[in-house]
CSV table of C-alpha atoms and ligand atoms in Angstrom, one decimal:
chain,number,residue,atom,x,y,z
A,1063,UNK,CA,0.0,0.0,0.0
A,1064,UNK,CA,1.3,3.5,-0.8
A,1065,UNK,CA,1.8,5.8,2.1
A,1066,UNK,CA,2.3,9.4,1.1
A,1067,UNK,CA,5.4,10.8,3.0
A,1068,UNK,CA,5.2,14.1,4.9
A,1069,UNK,CA,4.9,17.1,2.6
A,1070,UNK,CA,8.1,18.9,1.6
A,1071,UNK,CA,8.1,22.3,-0.1
A,1072,UNK,CA,10.4,24.0,-2.6
A,1073,UNK,CA,12.8,26.3,-0.8
A,1074,UNK,CA,14.8,27.8,-3.7
A,1075,UNK,CA,15.0,27.3,-7.4
A,1076,UNK,CA,17.9,28.8,-9.5
A,1077,UNK,CA,19.3,28.3,-13.0
A,1078,UNK,CA,22.6,26.4,-13.1
A,1079,UNK,CA,24.4,26.0,-16.5
A,1080,UNK,CA,26.3,22.7,-16.4
A,1081,UNK,CA,29.5,21.8,-18.3
A,1082,UNK,CA,31.1,18.4,-17.8
A,1083,UNK,CA,34.8,17.5,-18.3
A,1084,UNK,CA,34.1,16.0,-21.7
A,1085,UNK,CA,32.6,19.3,-22.9
A,1086,UNK,CA,28.9,18.2,-22.7
A,1087,UNK,CA,26.8,21.2,-21.6
A,1088,UNK,CA,23.2,21.8,-20.7
A,1089,UNK,CA,21.1,24.1,-18.6
A,1090,UNK,CA,19.6,23.0,-15.4
A,1091,UNK,CA,17.1,24.5,-12.9
A,1092,UNK,CA,18.2,23.3,-9.5
A,1093,UNK,CA,15.8,23.0,-6.6
A,1094,UNK,CA,16.3,22.9,-2.8
A,1095,UNK,CA,13.7,21.9,-0.3
A,1096,UNK,CA,12.3,22.4,3.2
A,1097,UNK,CA,10.8,19.5,5.1
A,1098,UNK,CA,12.8,16.5,3.8
A,1099,UNK,CA,12.5,13.7,6.3
A,1100,UNK,CA,16.2,13.0,6.8
A,1101,UNK,CA,17.2,16.7,7.0
A,1102,UNK,CA,19.9,16.3,4.4
A,1103,UNK,CA,20.5,18.8,1.6
A,1104,UNK,CA,19.2,16.8,-1.4
A,1105,UNK,CA,18.9,18.5,-4.8
A,1106,UNK,CA,16.6,18.1,-7.8
A,1107,UNK,CA,18.0,19.1,-11.2
A,1108,UNK,CA,15.3,19.9,-13.7
A,1109,UNK,CA,16.7,19.2,-17.2
A,1110,UNK,CA,15.5,19.5,-20.8
A,1111,UNK,CA,12.0,20.8,-21.2
A,1112,UNK,CA,11.5,20.7,-17.4
A,1113,UNK,CA,14.3,23.3,-17.0
A,1114,UNK,CA,12.1,25.7,-19.0
A,1115,UNK,CA,8.7,27.3,-18.2
A,1116,UNK,CA,5.8,25.1,-19.2
A,1117,UNK,CA,4.5,26.2,-22.6
A,1118,UNK,CA,0.9,27.5,-22.1
A,1119,UNK,CA,-1.7,24.9,-22.7
A,1120,UNK,CA,0.8,22.2,-23.7
A,1121,UNK,CA,1.0,18.9,-21.8
A,1122,UNK,CA,4.4,17.5,-21.3
A,1123,UNK,CA,5.5,13.9,-21.5
A,1124,UNK,CA,5.9,11.9,-18.3
A,1125,UNK,CA,9.3,13.0,-16.9
A,1126,UNK,CA,12.4,10.8,-16.9
A,1127,UNK,CA,13.7,10.6,-13.3
A,1128,UNK,CA,16.9,9.3,-11.9
A,1129,UNK,CA,17.6,9.2,-8.2
A,1130,UNK,CA,21.4,9.3,-8.0
A,1131,UNK,CA,23.1,8.7,-4.6
A,1132,UNK,CA,26.0,10.9,-4.0
A,1133,UNK,CA,29.5,9.3,-4.5
A,1134,UNK,CA,32.2,11.9,-3.9
A,1135,UNK,CA,35.0,9.6,-5.1
A,1136,UNK,CA,33.2,8.6,-8.3
A,1137,UNK,CA,31.2,11.7,-9.1
A,1138,UNK,CA,33.9,14.3,-8.5
A,1139,UNK,CA,37.3,12.4,-8.7
A,1140,UNK,CA,36.5,9.8,-11.3
A,1141,UNK,CA,37.3,6.8,-9.0
A,1142,UNK,CA,37.4,3.6,-11.0
A,1143,UNK,CA,36.2,1.5,-8.1
A,1144,UNK,CA,32.6,2.2,-9.1
A,1145,UNK,CA,30.6,3.4,-12.1
A,1146,UNK,CA,28.9,6.4,-10.4
A,1147,UNK,CA,30.7,9.1,-12.5
A,1148,UNK,CA,29.8,7.7,-15.9
A,1149,UNK,CA,26.3,6.8,-14.6
A,1150,UNK,CA,25.8,10.4,-13.5
A,1151,UNK,CA,27.1,11.9,-16.8
A,1152,UNK,CA,24.9,9.5,-18.8
A,1153,UNK,CA,21.8,10.3,-16.7
A,1154,UNK,CA,22.2,14.1,-17.1
A,1155,UNK,CA,22.3,13.8,-20.9
A,1156,UNK,CA,19.5,11.3,-21.2
A,1157,UNK,CA,17.2,13.3,-18.9
A,1158,UNK,CA,18.1,16.5,-20.7
A,1159,UNK,CA,17.1,14.8,-24.0
A,1160,UNK,CA,13.8,13.4,-22.6
A,1161,UNK,CA,12.9,16.1,-20.1
A,1162,UNK,CA,12.9,15.2,-16.4
A,1163,UNK,CA,14.7,15.4,-13.1
A,1164,UNK,CA,17.9,14.1,-11.7
A,1165,UNK,CA,17.5,13.7,-7.9
A,1166,UNK,CA,20.9,14.1,-6.3
A,1167,UNK,CA,20.6,12.3,-3.0
A,1168,UNK,CA,23.2,13.0,-0.3
A,1169,UNK,CA,23.5,9.4,0.8
A,1170,UNK,CA,27.1,8.4,0.2
A,1171,UNK,CA,28.3,4.8,0.1
A,1172,UNK,CA,24.8,3.1,0.0
A,1173,UNK,CA,23.9,5.4,2.9
A,1174,UNK,CA,26.7,4.5,5.3
A,1175,UNK,CA,28.7,7.7,4.7
A,1176,UNK,CA,32.0,8.6,3.1
A,1177,UNK,CA,34.5,7.4,5.8
A,1178,UNK,CA,32.6,4.1,6.2
A,1179,UNK,CA,32.7,3.6,2.5
A,1180,UNK,CA,36.5,4.0,2.5
A,1181,UNK,CA,36.7,1.5,5.3
A,1182,UNK,CA,34.5,-0.9,3.3
A,1183,UNK,CA,36.9,-0.4,0.3
A,1184,UNK,CA,39.8,-1.4,2.6
A,1185,UNK,CA,37.9,-4.5,3.7
A,1186,UNK,CA,37.1,-5.4,0.1
A,1187,UNK,CA,40.8,-5.3,-0.7
A,1188,UNK,CA,41.1,-8.3,1.7
A,1189,UNK,CA,38.6,-10.2,-0.4
A,1190,UNK,CA,35.1,-9.6,0.9
A,1191,UNK,CA,32.5,-8.1,-1.4
A,1192,UNK,CA,30.8,-4.6,-1.1
A,1193,UNK,CA,27.7,-6.0,0.7
A,1194,UNK,CA,29.6,-8.2,3.1
A,1195,UNK,CA,32.0,-5.3,3.9
A,1196,UNK,CA,29.0,-3.1,4.9
A,1197,UNK,CA,27.7,-5.9,7.2
A,1198,UNK,CA,31.1,-6.4,8.7
A,1199,UNK,CA,31.2,-2.7,9.6
A,1200,UNK,CA,27.8,-3.0,11.4
A,1201,UNK,CA,25.7,-1.5,8.6
A,1202,UNK,CA,22.9,-2.9,6.5
A,1203,UNK,CA,23.8,-4.2,3.0
A,1204,UNK,CA,22.2,-1.1,1.6
A,1205,UNK,CA,20.9,1.8,3.8
A,1206,UNK,CA,19.7,4.0,1.0
A,1207,UNK,CA,16.2,5.4,1.3
A,1208,UNK,CA,14.1,7.0,-1.4
A,1209,UNK,CA,11.5,8.6,0.8
A,1210,UNK,CA,13.1,12.0,0.4
A,1211,UNK,CA,13.2,11.4,-3.3
A,1212,UNK,CA,9.5,10.8,-3.3
A,1213,UNK,CA,8.9,14.0,-1.2
A,1214,UNK,CA,10.9,16.0,-3.7
A,1215,UNK,CA,8.8,14.6,-6.6
A,1216,UNK,CA,5.6,15.5,-4.8
A,1217,UNK,CA,6.9,19.0,-4.1
A,1218,UNK,CA,7.7,19.3,-7.8
A,1219,UNK,CA,4.1,18.2,-8.5
A,1220,UNK,CA,5.4,15.1,-10.3
A,1221,UNK,CA,3.2,12.0,-9.6
A,1222,UNK,CA,4.0,9.8,-12.6
A,1223,UNK,CA,7.6,9.1,-13.7
A,1224,UNK,CA,9.6,7.0,-16.1
A,1225,UNK,CA,12.4,5.7,-13.9
A,1226,UNK,CA,16.0,5.6,-15.3
A,1227,UNK,CA,17.5,2.8,-13.2
A,1228,UNK,CA,18.5,-0.9,-13.2
A,1229,UNK,CA,17.7,-1.2,-9.5
A,1230,UNK,CA,14.3,-2.7,-8.7
A,1231,UNK,CA,14.5,-1.4,-5.1
A,1232,UNK,CA,14.2,2.2,-6.3
A,1233,UNK,CA,11.0,1.5,-8.1
A,1234,UNK,CA,9.6,-0.4,-5.2
A,1235,UNK,CA,10.4,2.3,-2.7
A,1236,UNK,CA,9.1,5.2,-4.9
A,1237,UNK,CA,5.8,3.2,-5.5
A,1238,UNK,CA,5.4,2.7,-1.8
A,1239,UNK,CA,5.6,6.4,-1.3
A,1240,UNK,CA,2.8,7.2,-3.8
A,1241,UNK,CA,4.8,7.8,-6.9
A,1242,UNK,CA,3.5,6.0,-10.0
A,1243,UNK,CA,6.4,4.4,-12.0
A,1244,UNK,CA,4.9,4.0,-15.5
A,1245,UNK,CA,8.1,2.7,-17.0
A,1246,UNK,CA,11.6,1.6,-15.9
A,1247,UNK,CA,14.3,2.6,-18.4
A,1248,UNK,CA,17.6,0.8,-18.1
A,1249,UNK,CA,20.9,2.7,-17.9
A,1250,UNK,CA,24.0,1.9,-19.8
A,1251,UNK,CA,26.6,-0.2,-18.1
A,1252,UNK,CA,30.0,1.3,-17.6
A,1253,UNK,CA,32.4,-1.6,-17.1
A,1254,UNK,CA,36.1,-1.2,-16.5
A,1255,UNK,CA,38.7,-3.7,-15.3
A,1256,UNK,CA,38.7,-2.0,-11.9
A,1257,UNK,CA,34.9,-2.0,-11.3
A,1258,UNK,CA,33.8,-5.3,-12.9
A,1259,UNK,CA,33.9,-7.2,-9.6
A,1260,UNK,CA,31.8,-4.5,-7.9
A,1261,UNK,CA,29.3,-4.6,-10.7
A,1262,UNK,CA,29.0,-8.4,-10.6
A,1263,UNK,CA,28.3,-8.1,-6.9
A,1264,UNK,CA,25.5,-5.6,-7.7
A,1265,UNK,CA,23.9,-8.1,-10.1
A,1266,UNK,CA,24.3,-11.0,-7.7
A,1267,UNK,CA,23.3,-9.3,-4.4
A,1268,UNK,CA,21.2,-6.4,-5.5
A,1269,UNK,CA,19.0,-7.9,-8.2
A,1270,UNK,CA,20.3,-5.4,-10.7
A,1271,UNK,CA,19.7,-6.1,-14.3
A,1272,UNK,CA,23.0,-5.4,-16.0
A,1273,UNK,CA,24.7,-7.0,-19.0
A,1274,UNK,CA,28.4,-7.3,-18.0
A,1275,UNK,CA,30.9,-7.9,-20.6
A,1276,UNK,CA,34.2,-6.1,-20.8
A,1277,UNK,CA,34.9,-4.2,-24.0
A,1278,UNK,CA,37.4,-6.3,-26.1
B,2507,ZN,ZN1,30.5,5.4,-6.6
Protein backbone atom coordinates (compact mmCIF):
# COMPACT_ATOMS: atom_id res chain seq x y z
CA UNK A 1 0.00 0.00 0.00
CA UNK A 2 1.28 3.46 -0.85
CA UNK A 3 1.81 5.78 2.06
CA UNK A 4 2.35 9.38 1.08
CA UNK A 5 5.37 10.75 3.00
CA UNK A 6 5.23 14.11 4.86
CA UNK A 7 4.93 17.14 2.60
CA UNK A 8 8.13 18.93 1.59
CA UNK A 9 8.14 22.32 -0.10
CA UNK A 10 10.43 23.98 -2.61
CA UNK A 11 12.84 26.30 -0.81
CA UNK A 12 14.83 27.80 -3.70
CA UNK A 13 15.01 27.35 -7.44
CA UNK A 14 17.85 28.76 -9.47
CA UNK A 15 19.32 28.34 -12.95
CA UNK A 16 22.56 26.39 -13.12
CA UNK A 17 24.37 26.03 -16.45
CA UNK A 18 26.27 22.71 -16.43
CA UNK A 19 29.46 21.78 -18.29
CA UNK A 20 31.13 18.41 -17.83
CA UNK A 21 34.79 17.48 -18.26
CA UNK A 22 34.11 16.01 -21.73
CA UNK A 23 32.57 19.29 -22.89
CA UNK A 24 28.91 18.24 -22.71
CA UNK A 25 26.84 21.20 -21.56
CA UNK A 26 23.20 21.75 -20.68
CA UNK A 27 21.10 24.13 -18.62
CA UNK A 28 19.56 22.95 -15.35
CA UNK A 29 17.11 24.46 -12.93
CA UNK A 30 18.19 23.31 -9.48
CA UNK A 31 15.76 23.03 -6.56
CA UNK A 32 16.35 22.87 -2.82
CA UNK A 33 13.66 21.87 -0.33
CA UNK A 34 12.30 22.37 3.17
CA UNK A 35 10.84 19.49 5.15
CA UNK A 36 12.80 16.50 3.80
CA UNK A 37 12.48 13.65 6.30
CA UNK A 38 16.19 13.04 6.84
CA UNK A 39 17.19 16.71 7.04
CA UNK A 40 19.87 16.28 4.36
CA UNK A 41 20.53 18.80 1.58
CA UNK A 42 19.24 16.79 -1.39
CA UNK A 43 18.88 18.54 -4.77
CA UNK A 44 16.62 18.14 -7.78
CA UNK A 45 18.00 19.14 -11.19
CA UNK A 46 15.27 19.90 -13.74
CA UNK A 47 16.67 19.18 -17.20
CA UNK A 48 15.54 19.52 -20.82
CA UNK A 49 11.98 20.82 -21.18
CA UNK A 50 11.54 20.65 -17.38
CA UNK A 51 14.26 23.32 -17.01
CA UNK A 52 12.11 25.74 -19.01
CA UNK A 53 8.73 27.30 -18.22
CA UNK A 54 5.83 25.08 -19.24
CA UNK A 55 4.49 26.19 -22.63
CA UNK A 56 0.94 27.50 -22.15
CA UNK A 57 -1.71 24.86 -22.75
CA UNK A 58 0.79 22.15 -23.73
CA UNK A 59 0.98 18.87 -21.84
CA UNK A 60 4.44 17.48 -21.33
CA UNK A 61 5.50 13.85 -21.48
CA UNK A 62 5.93 11.85 -18.27
CA UNK A 63 9.31 13.03 -16.94
CA UNK A 64 12.37 10.78 -16.91
CA UNK A 65 13.66 10.55 -13.35
CA UNK A 66 16.91 9.29 -11.91
CA UNK A 67 17.59 9.21 -8.19
CA UNK A 68 21.41 9.32 -7.99
CA UNK A 69 23.06 8.72 -4.65
CA UNK A 70 26.05 10.94 -4.01
CA UNK A 71 29.45 9.35 -4.54
CA UNK A 72 32.18 11.89 -3.88
CA UNK A 73 34.98 9.62 -5.08
CA UNK A 74 33.20 8.58 -8.28
CA UNK A 75 31.18 11.70 -9.14
CA UNK A 76 33.91 14.29 -8.49
CA UNK A 77 37.25 12.45 -8.67
CA UNK A 78 36.49 9.82 -11.30
CA UNK A 79 37.25 6.85 -9.04
CA UNK A 80 37.44 3.61 -11.00
CA UNK A 81 36.20 1.55 -8.05
CA UNK A 82 32.58 2.16 -9.07
CA UNK A 83 30.59 3.36 -12.06
CA UNK A 84 28.93 6.39 -10.43
CA UNK A 85 30.71 9.10 -12.46
CA UNK A 86 29.79 7.68 -15.88
CA UNK A 87 26.27 6.84 -14.60
CA UNK A 88 25.75 10.45 -13.52
CA UNK A 89 27.11 11.86 -16.76
CA UNK A 90 24.89 9.52 -18.83
CA UNK A 91 21.83 10.28 -16.73
CA UNK A 92 22.16 14.06 -17.13
CA UNK A 93 22.29 13.81 -20.93
CA UNK A 94 19.48 11.26 -21.22
CA UNK A 95 17.23 13.27 -18.90
CA UNK A 96 18.07 16.52 -20.72
CA UNK A 97 17.08 14.82 -24.00
CA UNK A 98 13.83 13.39 -22.64
CA UNK A 99 12.89 16.10 -20.11
CA UNK A 100 12.87 15.22 -16.44
CA UNK A 101 14.68 15.42 -13.13
CA UNK A 102 17.92 14.14 -11.70
CA UNK A 103 17.50 13.75 -7.95
CA UNK A 104 20.93 14.10 -6.34
CA UNK A 105 20.65 12.33 -3.00
CA UNK A 106 23.23 12.95 -0.30
CA UNK A 107 23.53 9.36 0.83
CA UNK A 108 27.13 8.44 0.21
CA UNK A 109 28.28 4.82 0.08
CA UNK A 110 24.85 3.12 0.03
CA UNK A 111 23.90 5.42 2.89
CA UNK A 112 26.74 4.49 5.27
CA UNK A 113 28.74 7.68 4.74
CA UNK A 114 32.04 8.56 3.08
CA UNK A 115 34.46 7.43 5.79
CA UNK A 116 32.65 4.13 6.25
CA UNK A 117 32.69 3.63 2.48
CA UNK A 118 36.48 4.00 2.46
CA UNK A 119 36.69 1.50 5.32
CA UNK A 120 34.51 -0.87 3.32
CA UNK A 121 36.90 -0.45 0.34
CA UNK A 122 39.80 -1.40 2.61
CA UNK A 123 37.90 -4.51 3.68
CA UNK A 124 37.09 -5.36 0.07
CA UNK A 125 40.81 -5.33 -0.66
CA UNK A 126 41.07 -8.28 1.71
CA UNK A 127 38.60 -10.24 -0.44
CA UNK A 128 35.07 -9.56 0.87
CA UNK A 129 32.46 -8.05 -1.43
CA UNK A 130 30.82 -4.64 -1.08
CA UNK A 131 27.71 -5.97 0.70
CA UNK A 132 29.65 -8.23 3.10
CA UNK A 133 31.97 -5.33 3.90
CA UNK A 134 29.02 -3.12 4.92
CA UNK A 135 27.70 -5.89 7.17
CA UNK A 136 31.14 -6.39 8.74
CA UNK A 137 31.18 -2.67 9.60
CA UNK A 138 27.83 -2.96 11.39
CA UNK A 139 25.73 -1.47 8.60
CA UNK A 140 22.93 -2.94 6.51
CA UNK A 141 23.84 -4.16 3.02
CA UNK A 142 22.17 -1.08 1.57
CA UNK A 143 20.91 1.77 3.76
CA UNK A 144 19.67 4.00 0.99
CA UNK A 145 16.15 5.38 1.32
CA UNK A 146 14.11 7.00 -1.43
CA UNK A 147 11.50 8.60 0.83
CA UNK A 148 13.12 12.03 0.43
CA UNK A 149 13.22 11.45 -3.34
CA UNK A 150 9.47 10.84 -3.30
CA UNK A 151 8.94 13.98 -1.18
CA UNK A 152 10.92 15.99 -3.73
CA UNK A 153 8.82 14.63 -6.59
CA UNK A 154 5.60 15.46 -4.76
CA UNK A 155 6.91 19.00 -4.09
CA UNK A 156 7.67 19.34 -7.81
CA UNK A 157 4.08 18.17 -8.53
CA UNK A 158 5.36 15.06 -10.27
CA UNK A 159 3.21 12.01 -9.57
CA UNK A 160 3.99 9.83 -12.60
CA UNK A 161 7.56 9.06 -13.68
CA UNK A 162 9.63 7.01 -16.09
CA UNK A 163 12.43 5.73 -13.89
CA UNK A 164 15.98 5.60 -15.28
CA UNK A 165 17.48 2.79 -13.21
CA UNK A 166 18.50 -0.87 -13.19
CA UNK A 167 17.71 -1.15 -9.49
CA UNK A 168 14.29 -2.66 -8.67
CA UNK A 169 14.49 -1.38 -5.09
CA UNK A 170 14.24 2.24 -6.28
CA UNK A 171 10.98 1.54 -8.13
CA UNK A 172 9.59 -0.40 -5.15
CA UNK A 173 10.41 2.35 -2.66
CA UNK A 174 9.05 5.16 -4.86
CA UNK A 175 5.81 3.25 -5.48
CA UNK A 176 5.41 2.65 -1.77
CA UNK A 177 5.60 6.45 -1.30
CA UNK A 178 2.81 7.18 -3.76
CA UNK A 179 4.84 7.80 -6.94
CA UNK A 180 3.49 6.02 -10.03
CA UNK A 181 6.36 4.43 -11.99
CA UNK A 182 4.92 4.03 -15.48
CA UNK A 183 8.14 2.67 -16.99
CA UNK A 184 11.58 1.60 -15.92
CA UNK A 185 14.31 2.56 -18.38
CA UNK A 186 17.63 0.76 -18.13
CA UNK A 187 20.87 2.71 -17.89
CA UNK A 188 24.00 1.90 -19.80
CA UNK A 189 26.64 -0.25 -18.14
CA UNK A 190 30.05 1.30 -17.59
CA UNK A 191 32.41 -1.62 -17.10
CA UNK A 192 36.11 -1.23 -16.47
CA UNK A 193 38.74 -3.69 -15.28
CA UNK A 194 38.69 -1.96 -11.89
CA UNK A 195 34.92 -2.05 -11.29
CA UNK A 196 33.81 -5.32 -12.91
CA UNK A 197 33.88 -7.21 -9.61
CA UNK A 198 31.81 -4.49 -7.93
CA UNK A 199 29.26 -4.58 -10.75
CA UNK A 200 29.04 -8.39 -10.64
CA UNK A 201 28.27 -8.11 -6.94
CA UNK A 202 25.50 -5.59 -7.66
CA UNK A 203 23.92 -8.08 -10.06
CA UNK A 204 24.28 -11.04 -7.68
CA UNK A 205 23.29 -9.33 -4.44
CA UNK A 206 21.17 -6.38 -5.47
CA UNK A 207 19.02 -7.94 -8.21
CA UNK A 208 20.32 -5.36 -10.65
CA UNK A 209 19.70 -6.08 -14.30
CA UNK A 210 23.04 -5.44 -15.98
CA UNK A 211 24.74 -7.00 -18.96
CA UNK A 212 28.38 -7.28 -17.96
CA UNK A 213 30.92 -7.86 -20.63
CA UNK A 214 34.23 -6.08 -20.76
CA UNK A 215 34.90 -4.24 -24.01
CA UNK A 216 37.40 -6.28 -26.05
ZN1 LIG B 1 30.50 5.37 -6.58
